[in-house]
C-alpha cells in the first residue's frame, strides 16, 4: 500500500542527506501518517482512514 494521505494526497519527498564533509546521499522524507477514526455524516458511521498530521489539524475543513 502506498504511504499517501487520503485527504491531501501527500506523498514522500526526495531529498539529500548532507554530511559534515558535504557528501550528499539520497534520502526519502516520508509523510507523517496516522490512523484515525472519524465520524462520517454522509455514511452515518465511523470510518478508519490514514491521514497526515497536517490534515488532522485542519480536519474540520474537509467534508467526509
mmCIF file of N, CA, C and O in Angstrom:
data_model
loop_
_atom_site.group_PDB
_atom_site.id
_atom_site.type_symbol
_atom_site.label_atom_id
_atom_site.label_comp_id
_atom_site.label_asym_id
_atom_site.label_seq_id
_atom_site.Cartn_x
_atom_site.Cartn_y
_atom_site.Cartn_z
ATOM 1 N N UNK A 1 0.834 -1.172 0.000
ATOM 2 C CA UNK A 1 0.000 0.000 0.000
ATOM 3 C C UNK A 1 0.885 1.244 0.000
ATOM 4 O O UNK A 1 1.911 1.307 0.665
ATOM 5 N N UNK A 2 0.472 2.256 -0.709
ATOM 6 C CA UNK A 2 1.238 3.485 -0.847
ATOM 7 C C UNK A 2 1.076 4.326 0.420
ATOM 8 O O UNK A 2 -0.016 4.455 0.955
ATOM 9 N N UNK A 3 2.195 4.899 0.891
ATOM 10 C CA UNK A 3 2.125 5.832 2.010
ATOM 11 C C UNK A 3 1.652 7.175 1.484
ATOM 12 O O UNK A 3 2.431 8.021 1.073
ATOM 13 N N UNK A 4 0.334 7.366 1.512
ATOM 14 C CA UNK A 4 -0.285 8.540 0.923
ATOM 15 C C UNK A 4 -1.452 8.967 1.801
ATOM 16 O O UNK A 4 -2.239 8.137 2.256
ATOM 17 N N UNK A 5 -1.568 10.258 2.016
ATOM 18 C CA UNK A 5 -2.691 10.803 2.769
ATOM 19 C C UNK A 5 -3.933 10.786 1.879
ATOM 20 O O UNK A 5 -3.889 11.215 0.723
ATOM 21 N N UNK A 6 -5.037 10.308 2.414
ATOM 22 C CA UNK A 6 -6.265 10.202 1.636
ATOM 23 C C UNK A 6 -6.849 11.587 1.325
ATOM 24 O O UNK A 6 -7.334 11.833 0.227
ATOM 25 N N UNK A 7 -6.776 12.510 2.279
ATOM 26 C CA UNK A 7 -7.409 13.820 2.090
ATOM 27 C C UNK A 7 -6.546 14.796 1.305
ATOM 28 O O UNK A 7 -7.042 15.503 0.427
ATOM 29 N N UNK A 8 -5.244 14.851 1.612
ATOM 30 C CA UNK A 8 -4.389 15.856 0.975
ATOM 31 C C UNK A 8 -3.555 15.291 -0.167
ATOM 32 O O UNK A 8 -2.881 16.052 -0.858
ATOM 33 N N UNK A 9 -3.568 13.993 -0.373
ATOM 34 C CA UNK A 9 -2.780 13.308 -1.410
ATOM 35 C C UNK A 9 -1.284 13.565 -1.288
ATOM 36 O O UNK A 9 -0.572 13.640 -2.275
ATOM 37 N N UNK A 10 -0.797 13.708 -0.057
ATOM 38 C CA UNK A 10 0.630 13.920 0.162
ATOM 39 C C UNK A 10 1.378 12.604 -0.014
ATOM 40 O O UNK A 10 0.915 11.548 0.419
ATOM 41 N N UNK A 11 2.551 12.684 -0.653
ATOM 42 C CA UNK A 11 3.426 11.528 -0.855
ATOM 43 C C UNK A 11 4.792 11.825 -0.249
ATOM 44 O O UNK A 11 5.039 12.921 0.258
ATOM 45 N N UNK A 12 5.705 10.842 -0.334
ATOM 46 C CA UNK A 12 7.058 11.018 0.178
ATOM 47 C C UNK A 12 7.811 12.044 -0.666
ATOM 48 O O UNK A 12 7.533 12.250 -1.844
ATOM 49 N N UNK A 13 8.789 12.697 -0.040
ATOM 50 C CA UNK A 13 9.584 13.727 -0.690
ATOM 51 C C UNK A 13 11.021 13.234 -0.834
ATOM 52 O O UNK A 13 11.583 12.680 0.104
ATOM 53 N N UNK A 14 11.629 13.438 -2.014
ATOM 54 C CA UNK A 14 13.025 13.074 -2.224
ATOM 55 C C UNK A 14 13.909 14.235 -1.804
ATOM 56 O O UNK A 14 13.592 15.393 -2.047
ATOM 57 N N UNK A 15 15.060 13.889 -1.197
ATOM 58 C CA UNK A 15 15.989 14.925 -0.784
ATOM 59 C C UNK A 15 17.372 14.339 -0.587
ATOM 60 O O UNK A 15 17.628 13.173 -0.908
ATOM 61 N N UNK A 16 18.270 15.151 -0.074
ATOM 62 C CA UNK A 16 19.637 14.720 0.188
ATOM 63 C C UNK A 16 19.932 14.811 1.678
ATOM 64 O O UNK A 16 19.503 15.733 2.356
ATOM 65 N N UNK A 17 20.695 13.841 2.160
ATOM 66 C CA UNK A 17 21.258 13.897 3.489
ATOM 67 C C UNK A 17 22.696 14.362 3.314
ATOM 68 O O UNK A 17 23.485 13.706 2.637
ATOM 69 N N UNK A 18 23.059 15.506 3.886
ATOM 70 C CA UNK A 18 24.377 16.098 3.672
ATOM 71 C C UNK A 18 25.217 15.907 4.927
ATOM 72 O O UNK A 18 24.839 16.328 6.024
ATOM 73 N N UNK A 19 26.381 15.271 4.759
ATOM 74 C CA UNK A 19 27.275 15.015 5.880
ATOM 75 C C UNK A 19 28.127 16.251 6.177
ATOM 76 O O UNK A 19 28.048 17.272 5.486
ATOM 77 N N UNK A 20 28.957 16.152 7.203
ATOM 78 C CA UNK A 20 29.831 17.264 7.581
ATOM 79 C C UNK A 20 30.816 17.596 6.455
ATOM 80 O O UNK A 20 31.158 18.761 6.249
ATOM 81 N N UNK A 21 31.268 16.562 5.716
ATOM 82 C CA UNK A 21 32.190 16.787 4.603
ATOM 83 C C UNK A 21 31.452 17.134 3.309
ATOM 84 O O UNK A 21 32.042 17.166 2.242
ATOM 85 N N UNK A 22 30.147 17.375 3.413
ATOM 86 C CA UNK A 22 29.276 17.789 2.309
ATOM 87 C C UNK A 22 29.108 16.697 1.241
ATOM 88 O O UNK A 22 28.883 16.990 0.080
ATOM 89 N N UNK A 23 29.191 15.434 1.651
ATOM 90 C CA UNK A 23 28.868 14.323 0.759
ATOM 91 C C UNK A 23 27.358 14.150 0.806
ATOM 92 O O UNK A 23 26.759 14.065 1.871
ATOM 93 N N UNK A 24 26.745 14.123 -0.379
ATOM 94 C CA UNK A 24 25.290 14.021 -0.451
ATOM 95 C C UNK A 24 24.865 12.599 -0.774
ATOM 96 O O UNK A 24 25.343 12.020 -1.734
ATOM 97 N N UNK A 25 23.955 12.060 0.025
ATOM 98 C CA UNK A 25 23.345 10.762 -0.248
ATOM 99 C C UNK A 25 21.835 10.962 -0.266
ATOM 100 O O UNK A 25 21.293 11.757 0.502
ATOM 101 N N UNK A 26 21.185 10.234 -1.165
ATOM 102 C CA UNK A 26 19.734 10.404 -1.312
ATOM 103 C C UNK A 26 19.009 9.828 -0.103
ATOM 104 O O UNK A 26 19.408 8.816 0.454
ATOM 105 N N UNK A 27 17.926 10.501 0.277
ATOM 106 C CA UNK A 27 17.058 10.015 1.346
ATOM 107 C C UNK A 27 15.618 10.337 0.982
ATOM 108 O O UNK A 27 15.353 11.185 0.126
ATOM 109 N N UNK A 28 14.717 9.673 1.646
ATOM 110 C CA UNK A 28 13.288 9.891 1.412
ATOM 111 C C UNK A 28 12.676 10.403 2.707
ATOM 112 O O UNK A 28 12.866 9.828 3.774
ATOM 113 N N UNK A 29 11.945 11.507 2.609
ATOM 114 C CA UNK A 29 11.223 12.056 3.746
ATOM 115 C C UNK A 29 9.778 11.607 3.624
ATOM 116 O O UNK A 29 9.056 12.045 2.725
ATOM 117 N N UNK A 30 9.359 10.725 4.522
ATOM 118 C CA UNK A 30 8.021 10.162 4.460
ATOM 119 C C UNK A 30 7.001 11.096 5.106
ATOM 120 O O UNK A 30 7.346 11.936 5.928
ATOM 121 N N UNK A 31 5.765 10.923 4.738
ATOM 122 C CA UNK A 31 4.667 11.689 5.313
ATOM 123 C C UNK A 31 4.355 11.117 6.686
ATOM 124 O O UNK A 31 4.403 9.903 6.886
ATOM 125 N N UNK A 32 4.034 11.990 7.629
ATOM 126 C CA UNK A 32 3.684 11.561 8.987
ATOM 127 C C UNK A 32 2.218 11.125 8.983
ATOM 128 O O UNK A 32 1.310 11.925 9.209
ATOM 129 N N UNK A 33 1.979 9.847 8.706
ATOM 130 C CA UNK A 33 0.623 9.322 8.603
ATOM 131 C C UNK A 33 0.172 8.714 9.922
ATOM 132 O O UNK A 33 0.937 8.048 10.609
ATOM 133 N N UNK A 34 -1.068 8.945 10.246
ATOM 134 C CA UNK A 34 -1.685 8.393 11.443
ATOM 135 C C UNK A 34 -3.017 7.775 11.053
ATOM 136 O O UNK A 34 -3.701 8.273 10.167
ATOM 137 N N UNK A 35 -3.379 6.676 11.719
ATOM 138 C CA UNK A 35 -4.686 6.062 11.504
ATOM 139 C C UNK A 35 -5.671 6.709 12.471
ATOM 140 O O UNK A 35 -5.426 6.773 13.667
ATOM 141 N N UNK A 36 -6.769 7.198 11.928
ATOM 142 C CA UNK A 36 -7.732 7.945 12.738
ATOM 143 C C UNK A 36 -9.148 7.470 12.437
ATOM 144 O O UNK A 36 -9.487 7.212 11.290
ATOM 145 N N UNK A 37 -9.959 7.339 13.496
ATOM 146 C CA UNK A 37 -11.372 7.021 13.329
ATOM 147 C C UNK A 37 -12.154 8.320 13.328
ATOM 148 O O UNK A 37 -12.038 9.123 14.241
ATOM 149 N N UNK A 38 -12.937 8.523 12.269
ATOM 150 C CA UNK A 38 -13.683 9.765 12.098
ATOM 151 C C UNK A 38 -15.142 9.430 11.819
ATOM 152 O O UNK A 38 -15.437 8.491 11.081
ATOM 153 N N UNK A 39 -16.029 10.203 12.416
ATOM 154 C CA UNK A 39 -17.460 10.014 12.162
ATOM 155 C C UNK A 39 -17.818 10.650 10.823
ATOM 156 O O UNK A 39 -17.584 11.820 10.587
ATOM 157 N N UNK A 40 -18.391 9.849 9.937
ATOM 158 C CA UNK A 40 -18.813 10.333 8.637
ATOM 159 C C UNK A 40 -20.303 10.616 8.677
ATOM 160 O O UNK A 40 -21.116 9.726 8.938
ATOM 161 N N UNK A 41 -20.656 11.861 8.392
ATOM 162 C CA UNK A 41 -22.076 12.227 8.409
ATOM 163 C C UNK A 41 -22.783 11.745 7.152
ATOM 164 O O UNK A 41 -23.982 11.488 7.180
ATOM 165 N N UNK A 42 -22.046 11.622 6.055
ATOM 166 C CA UNK A 42 -22.654 11.137 4.817
ATOM 167 C C UNK A 42 -22.994 9.658 4.902
ATOM 168 O O UNK A 42 -24.060 9.222 4.472
ATOM 169 N N UNK A 43 -22.059 8.867 5.462
ATOM 170 C CA UNK A 43 -22.275 7.421 5.562
ATOM 171 C C UNK A 43 -22.933 7.028 6.876
ATOM 172 O O UNK A 43 -23.332 5.884 7.059
ATOM 173 N N UNK A 44 -22.999 7.980 7.828
ATOM 174 C CA UNK A 44 -23.615 7.769 9.131
ATOM 175 C C UNK A 44 -22.968 6.617 9.900
ATOM 176 O O UNK A 44 -23.655 5.777 10.470
ATOM 177 N N UNK A 45 -21.628 6.591 9.892
ATOM 178 C CA UNK A 45 -20.882 5.556 10.617
ATOM 179 C C UNK A 45 -19.447 6.027 10.826
ATOM 180 O O UNK A 45 -18.993 7.002 10.247
ATOM 181 N N UNK A 46 -18.720 5.310 11.696
ATOM 182 C CA UNK A 46 -17.306 5.577 11.919
ATOM 183 C C UNK A 46 -16.501 4.984 10.768
ATOM 184 O O UNK A 46 -16.745 3.861 10.354
ATOM 185 N N UNK A 47 -15.524 5.731 10.273
ATOM 186 C CA UNK A 47 -14.634 5.202 9.248
ATOM 187 C C UNK A 47 -13.194 5.383 9.718
ATOM 188 O O UNK A 47 -12.874 6.329 10.449
ATOM 189 N N UNK A 48 -12.340 4.437 9.328
ATOM 190 C CA UNK A 48 -10.938 4.464 9.689
ATOM 191 C C UNK A 48 -10.138 4.894 8.472
ATOM 192 O O UNK A 48 -10.230 4.272 7.419
ATOM 193 N N UNK A 49 -9.383 5.980 8.598
ATOM 194 C CA UNK A 49 -8.599 6.457 7.461
ATOM 195 C C UNK A 49 -7.176 6.769 7.911
ATOM 196 O O UNK A 49 -6.915 7.031 9.085
ATOM 197 N N UNK A 50 -6.234 6.704 6.944
ATOM 198 C CA UNK A 50 -4.851 7.085 7.193
ATOM 199 C C UNK A 50 -4.655 8.490 6.646
ATOM 200 O O UNK A 50 -4.721 8.710 5.445
ATOM 201 N N UNK A 51 -4.447 9.458 7.556
ATOM 202 C CA UNK A 51 -4.275 10.837 7.130
ATOM 203 C C UNK A 51 -3.026 11.423 7.772
ATOM 204 O O UNK A 51 -2.548 10.944 8.796
ATOM 205 N N UNK A 52 -2.506 12.472 7.150
ATOM 206 C CA UNK A 52 -1.320 13.142 7.673
ATOM 207 C C UNK A 52 -1.696 13.990 8.885
ATOM 208 O O UNK A 52 -2.863 14.354 9.082
ATOM 209 N N UNK A 53 -0.696 14.335 9.682
ATOM 210 C CA UNK A 53 -0.955 15.128 10.880
ATOM 211 C C UNK A 53 -1.396 16.545 10.515
ATOM 212 O O UNK A 53 -2.164 17.159 11.246
ATOM 213 N N UNK A 54 -0.938 17.062 9.389
ATOM 214 C CA UNK A 54 -1.392 18.388 8.950
ATOM 215 C C UNK A 54 -2.877 18.342 8.596
ATOM 216 O O UNK A 54 -3.606 19.303 8.836
ATOM 217 N N UNK A 55 -3.338 17.218 8.033
ATOM 218 C CA UNK A 55 -4.757 17.076 7.710
ATOM 219 C C UNK A 55 -5.597 16.922 8.977
ATOM 220 O O UNK A 55 -6.752 17.359 9.008
ATOM 221 N N UNK A 56 -5.028 16.326 10.036
ATOM 222 C CA UNK A 56 -5.754 16.200 11.303
ATOM 223 C C UNK A 56 -6.005 17.582 11.897
ATOM 224 O O UNK A 56 -7.081 17.871 12.411
ATOM 225 N N UNK A 57 -4.998 18.470 11.790
ATOM 226 C CA UNK A 57 -5.138 19.818 12.340
ATOM 227 C C UNK A 57 -6.228 20.612 11.634
ATOM 228 O O UNK A 57 -6.892 21.445 12.237
ATOM 229 N N UNK A 58 -6.407 20.378 10.343
ATOM 230 C CA UNK A 58 -7.408 21.125 9.583
ATOM 231 C C UNK A 58 -8.561 20.215 9.156
ATOM 232 O O UNK A 58 -9.127 20.391 8.087
ATOM 233 N N UNK A 59 -8.924 19.274 10.007
ATOM 234 C CA UNK A 59 -9.929 18.259 9.666
ATOM 235 C C UNK A 59 -11.334 18.851 9.531
ATOM 236 O O UNK A 59 -12.126 18.368 8.734
ATOM 237 N N UNK A 60 -11.650 19.907 10.259
ATOM 238 C CA UNK A 60 -12.990 20.470 10.202
ATOM 239 C C UNK A 60 -13.287 21.105 8.841
ATOM 240 O O UNK A 60 -14.448 21.316 8.499
ATOM 241 N N UNK A 61 -12.258 21.385 8.022
ATOM 242 C CA UNK A 61 -12.471 21.974 6.708
ATOM 243 C C UNK A 61 -12.990 20.950 5.694
ATOM 244 O O UNK A 61 -13.678 21.296 4.758
ATOM 245 N N UNK A 62 -12.622 19.670 5.889
ATOM 246 C CA UNK A 62 -12.997 18.626 4.944
ATOM 247 C C UNK A 62 -14.364 18.064 5.290
ATOM 248 O O UNK A 62 -14.686 17.857 6.448
ATOM 249 N N UNK A 63 -15.148 17.817 4.288
ATOM 250 C CA UNK A 63 -16.449 17.170 4.476
ATOM 251 C C UNK A 63 -16.308 15.712 4.088
ATOM 252 O O UNK A 63 -16.130 15.388 2.923
ATOM 253 N N UNK A 64 -16.396 14.826 5.069
ATOM 254 C CA UNK A 64 -16.205 13.389 4.812
ATOM 255 C C UNK A 64 -17.548 12.699 4.789
ATOM 256 O O UNK A 64 -18.372 12.872 5.600
#
